[in-house]
PDB file of C-alpha atoms in Angstrom:
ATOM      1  CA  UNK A   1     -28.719   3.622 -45.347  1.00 81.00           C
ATOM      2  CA  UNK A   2     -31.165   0.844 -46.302  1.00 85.00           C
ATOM      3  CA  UNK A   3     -30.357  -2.694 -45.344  1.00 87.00           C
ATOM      4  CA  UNK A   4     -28.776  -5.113 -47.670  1.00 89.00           C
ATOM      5  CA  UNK A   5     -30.198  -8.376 -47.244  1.00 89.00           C
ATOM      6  CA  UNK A   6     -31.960 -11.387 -48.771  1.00 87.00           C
ATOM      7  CA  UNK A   7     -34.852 -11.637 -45.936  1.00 91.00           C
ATOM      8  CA  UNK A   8     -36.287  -7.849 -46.735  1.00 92.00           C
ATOM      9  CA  UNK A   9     -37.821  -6.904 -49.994  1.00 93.00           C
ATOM     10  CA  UNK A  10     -38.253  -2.833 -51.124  1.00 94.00           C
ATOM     11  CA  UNK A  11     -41.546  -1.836 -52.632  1.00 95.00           C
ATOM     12  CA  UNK A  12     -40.990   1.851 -54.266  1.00 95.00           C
ATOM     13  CA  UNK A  13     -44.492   4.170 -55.003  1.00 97.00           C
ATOM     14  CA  UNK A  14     -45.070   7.244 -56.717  1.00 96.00           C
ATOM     15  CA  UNK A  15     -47.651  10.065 -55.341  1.00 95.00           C
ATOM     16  CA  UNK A  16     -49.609  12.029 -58.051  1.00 94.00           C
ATOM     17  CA  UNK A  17     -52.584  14.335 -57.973  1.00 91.00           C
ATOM     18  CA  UNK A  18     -53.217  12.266 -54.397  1.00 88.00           C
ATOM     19  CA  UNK A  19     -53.238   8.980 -56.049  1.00 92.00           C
ATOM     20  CA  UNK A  20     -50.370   6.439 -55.048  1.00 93.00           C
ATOM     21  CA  UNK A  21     -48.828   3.822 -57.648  1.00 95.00           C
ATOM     22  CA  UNK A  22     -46.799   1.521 -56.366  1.00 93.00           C
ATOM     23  CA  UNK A  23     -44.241   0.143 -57.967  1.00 94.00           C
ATOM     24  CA  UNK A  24     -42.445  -3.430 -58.734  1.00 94.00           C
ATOM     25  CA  UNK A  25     -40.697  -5.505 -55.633  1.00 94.00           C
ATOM     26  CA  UNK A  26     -37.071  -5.183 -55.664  1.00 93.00           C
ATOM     27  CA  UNK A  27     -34.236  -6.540 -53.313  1.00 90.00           C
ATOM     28  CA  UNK A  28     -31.274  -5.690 -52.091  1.00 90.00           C
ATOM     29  CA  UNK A  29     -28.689  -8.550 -51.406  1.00 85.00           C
ATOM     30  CA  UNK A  30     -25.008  -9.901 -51.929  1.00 82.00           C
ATOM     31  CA  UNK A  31     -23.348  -7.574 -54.499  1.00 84.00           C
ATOM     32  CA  UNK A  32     -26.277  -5.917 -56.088  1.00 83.00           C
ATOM     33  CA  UNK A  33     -26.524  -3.095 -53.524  1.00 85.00           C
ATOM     34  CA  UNK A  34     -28.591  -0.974 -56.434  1.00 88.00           C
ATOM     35  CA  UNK A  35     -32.102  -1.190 -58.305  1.00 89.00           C
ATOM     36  CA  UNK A  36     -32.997   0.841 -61.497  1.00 91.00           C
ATOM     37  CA  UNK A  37     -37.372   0.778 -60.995  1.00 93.00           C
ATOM     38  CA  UNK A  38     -39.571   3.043 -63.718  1.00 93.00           C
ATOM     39  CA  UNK A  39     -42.776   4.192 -61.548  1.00 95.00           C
ATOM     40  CA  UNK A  40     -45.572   4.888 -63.596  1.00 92.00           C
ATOM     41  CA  UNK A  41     -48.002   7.919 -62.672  1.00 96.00           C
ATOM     42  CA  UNK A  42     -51.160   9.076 -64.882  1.00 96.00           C
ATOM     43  CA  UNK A  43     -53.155  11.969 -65.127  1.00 97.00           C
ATOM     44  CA  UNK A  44     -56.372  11.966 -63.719  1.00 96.00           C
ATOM     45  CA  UNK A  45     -60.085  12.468 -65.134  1.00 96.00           C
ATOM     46  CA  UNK A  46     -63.351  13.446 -63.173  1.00 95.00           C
ATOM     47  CA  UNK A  47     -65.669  13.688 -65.345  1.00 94.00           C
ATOM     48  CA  UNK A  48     -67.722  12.181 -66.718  1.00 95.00           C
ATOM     49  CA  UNK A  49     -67.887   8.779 -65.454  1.00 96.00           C
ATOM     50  CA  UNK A  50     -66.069   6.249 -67.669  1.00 98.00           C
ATOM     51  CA  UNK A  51     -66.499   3.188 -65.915  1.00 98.00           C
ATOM     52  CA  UNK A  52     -68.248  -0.119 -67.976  1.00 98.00           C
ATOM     53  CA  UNK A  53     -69.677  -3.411 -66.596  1.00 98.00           C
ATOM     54  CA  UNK A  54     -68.262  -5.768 -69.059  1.00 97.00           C
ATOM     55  CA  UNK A  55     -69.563  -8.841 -67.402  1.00 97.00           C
ATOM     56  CA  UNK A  56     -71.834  -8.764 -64.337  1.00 98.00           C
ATOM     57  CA  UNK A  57     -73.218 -12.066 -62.332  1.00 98.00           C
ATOM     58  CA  UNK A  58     -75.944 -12.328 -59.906  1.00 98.00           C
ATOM     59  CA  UNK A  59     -76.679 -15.411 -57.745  1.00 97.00           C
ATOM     60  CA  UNK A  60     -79.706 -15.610 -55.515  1.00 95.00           C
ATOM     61  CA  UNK A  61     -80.643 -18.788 -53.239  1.00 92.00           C
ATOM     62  CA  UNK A  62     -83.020 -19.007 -50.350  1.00 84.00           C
ATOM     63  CA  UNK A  63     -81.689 -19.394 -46.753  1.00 77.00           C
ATOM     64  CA  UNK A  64     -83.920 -20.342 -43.809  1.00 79.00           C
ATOM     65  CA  UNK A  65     -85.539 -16.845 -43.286  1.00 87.00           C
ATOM     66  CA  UNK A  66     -83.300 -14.807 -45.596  1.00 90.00           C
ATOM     67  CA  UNK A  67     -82.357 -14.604 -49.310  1.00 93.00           C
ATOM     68  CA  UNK A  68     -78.004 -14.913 -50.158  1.00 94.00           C
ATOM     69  CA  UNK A  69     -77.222 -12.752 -52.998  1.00 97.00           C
ATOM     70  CA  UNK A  70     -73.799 -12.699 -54.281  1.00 98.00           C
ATOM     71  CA  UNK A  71     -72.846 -10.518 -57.212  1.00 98.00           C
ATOM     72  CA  UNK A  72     -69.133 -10.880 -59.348  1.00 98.00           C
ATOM     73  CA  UNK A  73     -68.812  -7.638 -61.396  1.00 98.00           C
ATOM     74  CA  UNK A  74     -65.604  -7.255 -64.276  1.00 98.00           C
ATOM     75  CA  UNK A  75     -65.415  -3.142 -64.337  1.00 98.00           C
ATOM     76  CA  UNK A  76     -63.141  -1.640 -66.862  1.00 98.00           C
ATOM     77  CA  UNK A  77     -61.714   2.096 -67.104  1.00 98.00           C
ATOM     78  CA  UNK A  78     -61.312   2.204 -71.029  1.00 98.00           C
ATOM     79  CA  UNK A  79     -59.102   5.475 -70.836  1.00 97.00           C
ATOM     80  CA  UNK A  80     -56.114   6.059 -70.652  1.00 96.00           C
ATOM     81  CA  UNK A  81     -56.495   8.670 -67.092  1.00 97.00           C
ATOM     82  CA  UNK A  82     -56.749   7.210 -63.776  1.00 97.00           C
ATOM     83  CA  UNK A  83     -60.793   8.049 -62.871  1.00 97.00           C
ATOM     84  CA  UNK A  84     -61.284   9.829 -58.896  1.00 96.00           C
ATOM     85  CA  UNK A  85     -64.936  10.798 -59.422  1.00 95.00           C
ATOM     86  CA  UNK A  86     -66.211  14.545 -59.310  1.00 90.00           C
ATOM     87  CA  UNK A  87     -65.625  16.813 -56.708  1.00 84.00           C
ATOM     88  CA  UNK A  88     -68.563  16.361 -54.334  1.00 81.00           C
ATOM     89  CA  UNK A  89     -70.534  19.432 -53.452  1.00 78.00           C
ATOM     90  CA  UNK A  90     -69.430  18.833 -49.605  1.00 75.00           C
ATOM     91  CA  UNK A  91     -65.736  20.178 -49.887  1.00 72.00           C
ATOM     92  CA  UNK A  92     -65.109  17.555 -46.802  1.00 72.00           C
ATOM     93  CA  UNK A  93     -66.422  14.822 -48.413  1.00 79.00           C
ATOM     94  CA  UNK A  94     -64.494  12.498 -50.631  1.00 87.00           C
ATOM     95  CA  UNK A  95     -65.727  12.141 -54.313  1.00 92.00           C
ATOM     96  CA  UNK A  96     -67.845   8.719 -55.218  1.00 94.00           C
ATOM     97  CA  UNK A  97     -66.167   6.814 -58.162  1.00 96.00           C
ATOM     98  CA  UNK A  98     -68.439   3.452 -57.824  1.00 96.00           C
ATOM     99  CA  UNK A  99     -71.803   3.173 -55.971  1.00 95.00           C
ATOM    100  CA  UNK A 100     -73.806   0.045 -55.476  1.00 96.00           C
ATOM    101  CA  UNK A 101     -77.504   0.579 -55.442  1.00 95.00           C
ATOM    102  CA  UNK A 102     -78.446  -3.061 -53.589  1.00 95.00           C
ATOM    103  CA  UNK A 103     -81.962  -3.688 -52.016  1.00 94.00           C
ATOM    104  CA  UNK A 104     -81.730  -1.238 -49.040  1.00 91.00           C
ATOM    105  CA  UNK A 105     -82.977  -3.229 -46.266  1.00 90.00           C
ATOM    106  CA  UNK A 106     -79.852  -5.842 -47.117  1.00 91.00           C
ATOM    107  CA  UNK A 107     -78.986  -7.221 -43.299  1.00 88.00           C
ATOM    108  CA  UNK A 108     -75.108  -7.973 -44.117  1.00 90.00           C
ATOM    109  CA  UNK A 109     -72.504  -7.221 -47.108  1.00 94.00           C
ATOM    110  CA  UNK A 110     -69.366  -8.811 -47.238  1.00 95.00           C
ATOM    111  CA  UNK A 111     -66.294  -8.396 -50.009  1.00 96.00           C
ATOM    112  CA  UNK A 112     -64.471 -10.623 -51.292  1.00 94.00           C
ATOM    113  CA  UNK A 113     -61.213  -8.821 -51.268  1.00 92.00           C
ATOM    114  CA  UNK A 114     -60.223  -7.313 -47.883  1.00 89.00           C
ATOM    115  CA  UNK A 115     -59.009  -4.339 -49.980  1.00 86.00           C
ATOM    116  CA  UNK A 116     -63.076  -3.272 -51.357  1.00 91.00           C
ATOM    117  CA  UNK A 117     -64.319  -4.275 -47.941  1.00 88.00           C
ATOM    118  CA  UNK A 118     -62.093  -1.456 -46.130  1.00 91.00           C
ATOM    119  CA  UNK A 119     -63.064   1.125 -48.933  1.00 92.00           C
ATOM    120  CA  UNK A 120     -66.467   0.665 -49.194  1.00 93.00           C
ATOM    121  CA  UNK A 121     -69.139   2.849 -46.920  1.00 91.00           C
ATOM    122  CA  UNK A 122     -72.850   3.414 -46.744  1.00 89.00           C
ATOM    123  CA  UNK A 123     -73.410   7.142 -48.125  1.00 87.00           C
ATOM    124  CA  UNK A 124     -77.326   8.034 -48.883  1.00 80.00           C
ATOM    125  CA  UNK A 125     -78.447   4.795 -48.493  1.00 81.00           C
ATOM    126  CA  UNK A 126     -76.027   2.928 -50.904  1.00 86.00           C
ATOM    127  CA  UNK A 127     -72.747   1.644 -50.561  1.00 92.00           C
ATOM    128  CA  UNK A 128     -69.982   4.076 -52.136  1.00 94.00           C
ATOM    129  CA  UNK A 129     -66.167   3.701 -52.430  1.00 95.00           C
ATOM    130  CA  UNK A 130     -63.425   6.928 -53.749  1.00 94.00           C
ATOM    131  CA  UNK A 131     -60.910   3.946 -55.014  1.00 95.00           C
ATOM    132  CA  UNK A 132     -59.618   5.683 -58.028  1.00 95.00           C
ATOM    133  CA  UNK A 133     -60.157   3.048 -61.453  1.00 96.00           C
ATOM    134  CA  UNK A 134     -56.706   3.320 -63.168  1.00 95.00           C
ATOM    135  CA  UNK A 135     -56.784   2.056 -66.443  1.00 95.00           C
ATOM    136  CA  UNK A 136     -57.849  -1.645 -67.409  1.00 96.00           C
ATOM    137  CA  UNK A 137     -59.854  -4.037 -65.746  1.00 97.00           C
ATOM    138  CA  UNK A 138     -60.797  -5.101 -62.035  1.00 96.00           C
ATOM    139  CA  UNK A 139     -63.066  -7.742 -60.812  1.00 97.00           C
ATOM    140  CA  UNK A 140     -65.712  -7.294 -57.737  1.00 97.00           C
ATOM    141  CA  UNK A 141     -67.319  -9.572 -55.881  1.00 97.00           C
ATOM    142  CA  UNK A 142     -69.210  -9.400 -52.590  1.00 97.00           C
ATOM    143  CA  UNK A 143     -72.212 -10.905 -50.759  1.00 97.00           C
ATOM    144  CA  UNK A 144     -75.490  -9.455 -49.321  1.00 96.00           C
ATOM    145  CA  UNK A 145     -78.303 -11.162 -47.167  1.00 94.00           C
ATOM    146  CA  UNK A 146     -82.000 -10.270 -47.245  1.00 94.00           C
ATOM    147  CA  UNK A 147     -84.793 -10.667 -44.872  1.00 91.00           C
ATOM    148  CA  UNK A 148     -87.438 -13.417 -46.395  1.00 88.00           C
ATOM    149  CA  UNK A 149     -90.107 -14.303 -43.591  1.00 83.00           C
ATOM    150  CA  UNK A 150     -92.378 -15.558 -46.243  1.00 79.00           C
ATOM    151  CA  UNK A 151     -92.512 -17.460 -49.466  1.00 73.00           C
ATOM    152  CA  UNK A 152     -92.274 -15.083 -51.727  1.00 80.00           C
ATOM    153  CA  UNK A 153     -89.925 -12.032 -52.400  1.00 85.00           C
ATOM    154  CA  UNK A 154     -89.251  -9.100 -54.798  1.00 91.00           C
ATOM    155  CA  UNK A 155     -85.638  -8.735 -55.586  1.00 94.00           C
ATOM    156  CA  UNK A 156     -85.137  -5.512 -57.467  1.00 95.00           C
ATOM    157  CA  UNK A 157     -81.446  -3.724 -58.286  1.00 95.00           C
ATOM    158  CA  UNK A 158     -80.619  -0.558 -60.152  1.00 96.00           C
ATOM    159  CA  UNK A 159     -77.704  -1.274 -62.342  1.00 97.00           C
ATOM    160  CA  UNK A 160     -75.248   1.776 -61.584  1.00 96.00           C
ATOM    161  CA  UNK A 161     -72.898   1.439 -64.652  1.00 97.00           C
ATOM    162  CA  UNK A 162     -73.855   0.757 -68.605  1.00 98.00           C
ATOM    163  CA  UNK A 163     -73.324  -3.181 -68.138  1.00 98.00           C
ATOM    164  CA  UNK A 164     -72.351  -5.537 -71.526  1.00 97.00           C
ATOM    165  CA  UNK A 165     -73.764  -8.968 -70.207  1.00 95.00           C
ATOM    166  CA  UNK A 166     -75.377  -9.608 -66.970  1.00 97.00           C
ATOM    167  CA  UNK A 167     -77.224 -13.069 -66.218  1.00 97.00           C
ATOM    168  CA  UNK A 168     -79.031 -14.079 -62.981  1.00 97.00           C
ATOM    169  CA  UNK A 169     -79.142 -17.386 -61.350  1.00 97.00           C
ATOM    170  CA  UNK A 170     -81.669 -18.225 -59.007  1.00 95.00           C
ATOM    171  CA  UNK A 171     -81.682 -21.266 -57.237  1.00 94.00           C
ATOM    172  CA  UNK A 172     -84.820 -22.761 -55.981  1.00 91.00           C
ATOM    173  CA  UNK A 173     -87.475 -25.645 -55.407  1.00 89.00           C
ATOM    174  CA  UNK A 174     -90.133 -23.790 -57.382  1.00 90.00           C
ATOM    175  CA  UNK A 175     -88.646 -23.267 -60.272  1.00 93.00           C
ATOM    176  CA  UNK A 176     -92.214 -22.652 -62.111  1.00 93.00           C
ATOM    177  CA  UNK A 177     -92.755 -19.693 -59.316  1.00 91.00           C
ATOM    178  CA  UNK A 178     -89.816 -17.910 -60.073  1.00 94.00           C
ATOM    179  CA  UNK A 179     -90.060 -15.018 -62.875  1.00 95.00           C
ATOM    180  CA  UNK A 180     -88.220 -12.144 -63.957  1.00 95.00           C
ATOM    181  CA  UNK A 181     -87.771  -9.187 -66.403  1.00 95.00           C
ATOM    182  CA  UNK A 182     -84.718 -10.093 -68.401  1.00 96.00           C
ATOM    183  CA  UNK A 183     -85.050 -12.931 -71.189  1.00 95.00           C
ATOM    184  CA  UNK A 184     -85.392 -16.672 -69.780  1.00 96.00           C
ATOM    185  CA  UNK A 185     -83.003 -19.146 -70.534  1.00 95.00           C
ATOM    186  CA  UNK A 186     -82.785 -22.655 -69.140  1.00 94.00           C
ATOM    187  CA  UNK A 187     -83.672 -24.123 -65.901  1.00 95.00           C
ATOM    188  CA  UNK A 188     -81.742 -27.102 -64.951  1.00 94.00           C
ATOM    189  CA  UNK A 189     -80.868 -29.620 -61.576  1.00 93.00           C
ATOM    190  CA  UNK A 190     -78.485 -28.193 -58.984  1.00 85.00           C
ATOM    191  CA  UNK A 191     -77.501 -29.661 -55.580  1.00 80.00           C
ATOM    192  CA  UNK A 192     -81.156 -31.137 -55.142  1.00 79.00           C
ATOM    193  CA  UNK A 193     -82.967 -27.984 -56.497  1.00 89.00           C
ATOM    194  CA  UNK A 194     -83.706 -26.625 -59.248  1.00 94.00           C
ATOM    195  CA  UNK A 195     -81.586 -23.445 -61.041  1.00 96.00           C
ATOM    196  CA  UNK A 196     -83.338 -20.620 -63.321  1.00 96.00           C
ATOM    197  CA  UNK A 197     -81.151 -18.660 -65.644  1.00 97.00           C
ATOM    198  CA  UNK A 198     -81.901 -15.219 -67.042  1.00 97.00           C
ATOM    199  CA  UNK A 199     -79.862 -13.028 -69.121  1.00 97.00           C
ATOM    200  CA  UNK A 200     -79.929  -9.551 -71.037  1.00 95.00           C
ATOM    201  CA  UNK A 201     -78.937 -11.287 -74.420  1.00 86.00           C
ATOM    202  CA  UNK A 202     -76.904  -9.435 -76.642  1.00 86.00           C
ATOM    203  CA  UNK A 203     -78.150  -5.934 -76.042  1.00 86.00           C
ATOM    204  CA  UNK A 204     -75.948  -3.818 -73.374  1.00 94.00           C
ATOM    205  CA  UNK A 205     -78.362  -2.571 -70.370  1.00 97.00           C
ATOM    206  CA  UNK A 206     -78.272   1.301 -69.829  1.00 97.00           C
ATOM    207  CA  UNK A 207     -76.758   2.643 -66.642  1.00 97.00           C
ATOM    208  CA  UNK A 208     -80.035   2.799 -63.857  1.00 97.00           C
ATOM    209  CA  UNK A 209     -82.067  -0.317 -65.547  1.00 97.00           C
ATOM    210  CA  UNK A 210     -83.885  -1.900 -63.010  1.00 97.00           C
ATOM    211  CA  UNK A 211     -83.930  -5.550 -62.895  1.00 97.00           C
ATOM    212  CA  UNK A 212     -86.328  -7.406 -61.082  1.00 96.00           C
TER     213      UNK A 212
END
């Protein structure tokens, strides 16, 4: 009893342990009143945590009055499970699979894609998400704004995940004033000011490093 036609397109999903997997577009039109579609389920895992920062970008510039940080994270799942976080000591809570431990007094946060900004809430202070990380890679971005009433400002983050590269780019009109804990590497012209580079070099950073 499904409609035959070249306006409407099928999507097929699967449902395992909670999780759904969609499947590939198919449609339904002229003589081809059949589709053969292979869904794709996976177990899960929920402990520990297998998620790893392979590349991880931080941009800070001053606004009047605040400071505009916007991070772009890649985050792979190496295995070969779909991760959904452990069960949460709260049996009415839903388990954490990705927290982002961001300056606490941020004023604003928005996500790039609509689909993180409906999935992400504030839970003890950070902002949490239970997306489940199938396997492979996903890229995050999202914006945050600070309060900065006067000239100068400590921007500190915990890094939540073991992260392979991370550089930060701080744009300014003091370039000489800015300074930071990971390793210096070029400060050159941008849009009138002045942009300071730092990155963690070759050597992965450890899950809760604080940068500053």
């Amino acid at each position: 009893n499904l409609l035959v036609s070249e306006h409407i397109q099928y999507k097929p999903a699967a449902q395992f342990e909670g999780i759904h997997y969609p499947g590939p577009r198919i449609q339904l039109a002229g003589d081809r009143t059949t589709a053969a579609v292979t869904l794709a389920v996976r177990d899960v895992v929920h402990e520990p945590n297998p998620l790893l920062v392979r590349d991880h970008e931080i941009a800070i510039r001053s606004a009047t009055g605040m400071l505009e940080v916007t991070e772009s994270l890649v985050i792979e799942n190496p295995l070969s499970k779909t991760y959904v976080g452990a069960p949460p000591d709260d049996q009415e809570a839903d388990p954490v699979t990705l927290q982002l431990s961001i300056p606490t007094d941020f004023q604003k946060v928005t996500f790039h894609q609509e689909s993180f900004g409906r999935s992400f809430a504030i839970r003890g202070g950070k902002l949490a998400t239970s997306i489940p990380w199938e396997p492979g890679r996903r890229a995050l971005k999202f914006t945050y704004f600070l309060r900065n009433t006067s000239q100068q400002r400590l921007w500190e983050r915990t890094l939540d995940l073991p992260t392979d590269g991370l550089r930060v780019r701080v744009a300014t009109s003091a370039p000489d004033d800015v300074t930071g804990n990971l390793d210096r590497q070029a400060t050159t012209p941008c849009a009138g000011d002045w942009e300071v580079l730092f990155t963690s070099g070759s050597t992965p950073l450890p899950a809760q490093y604080v940068v500053r």
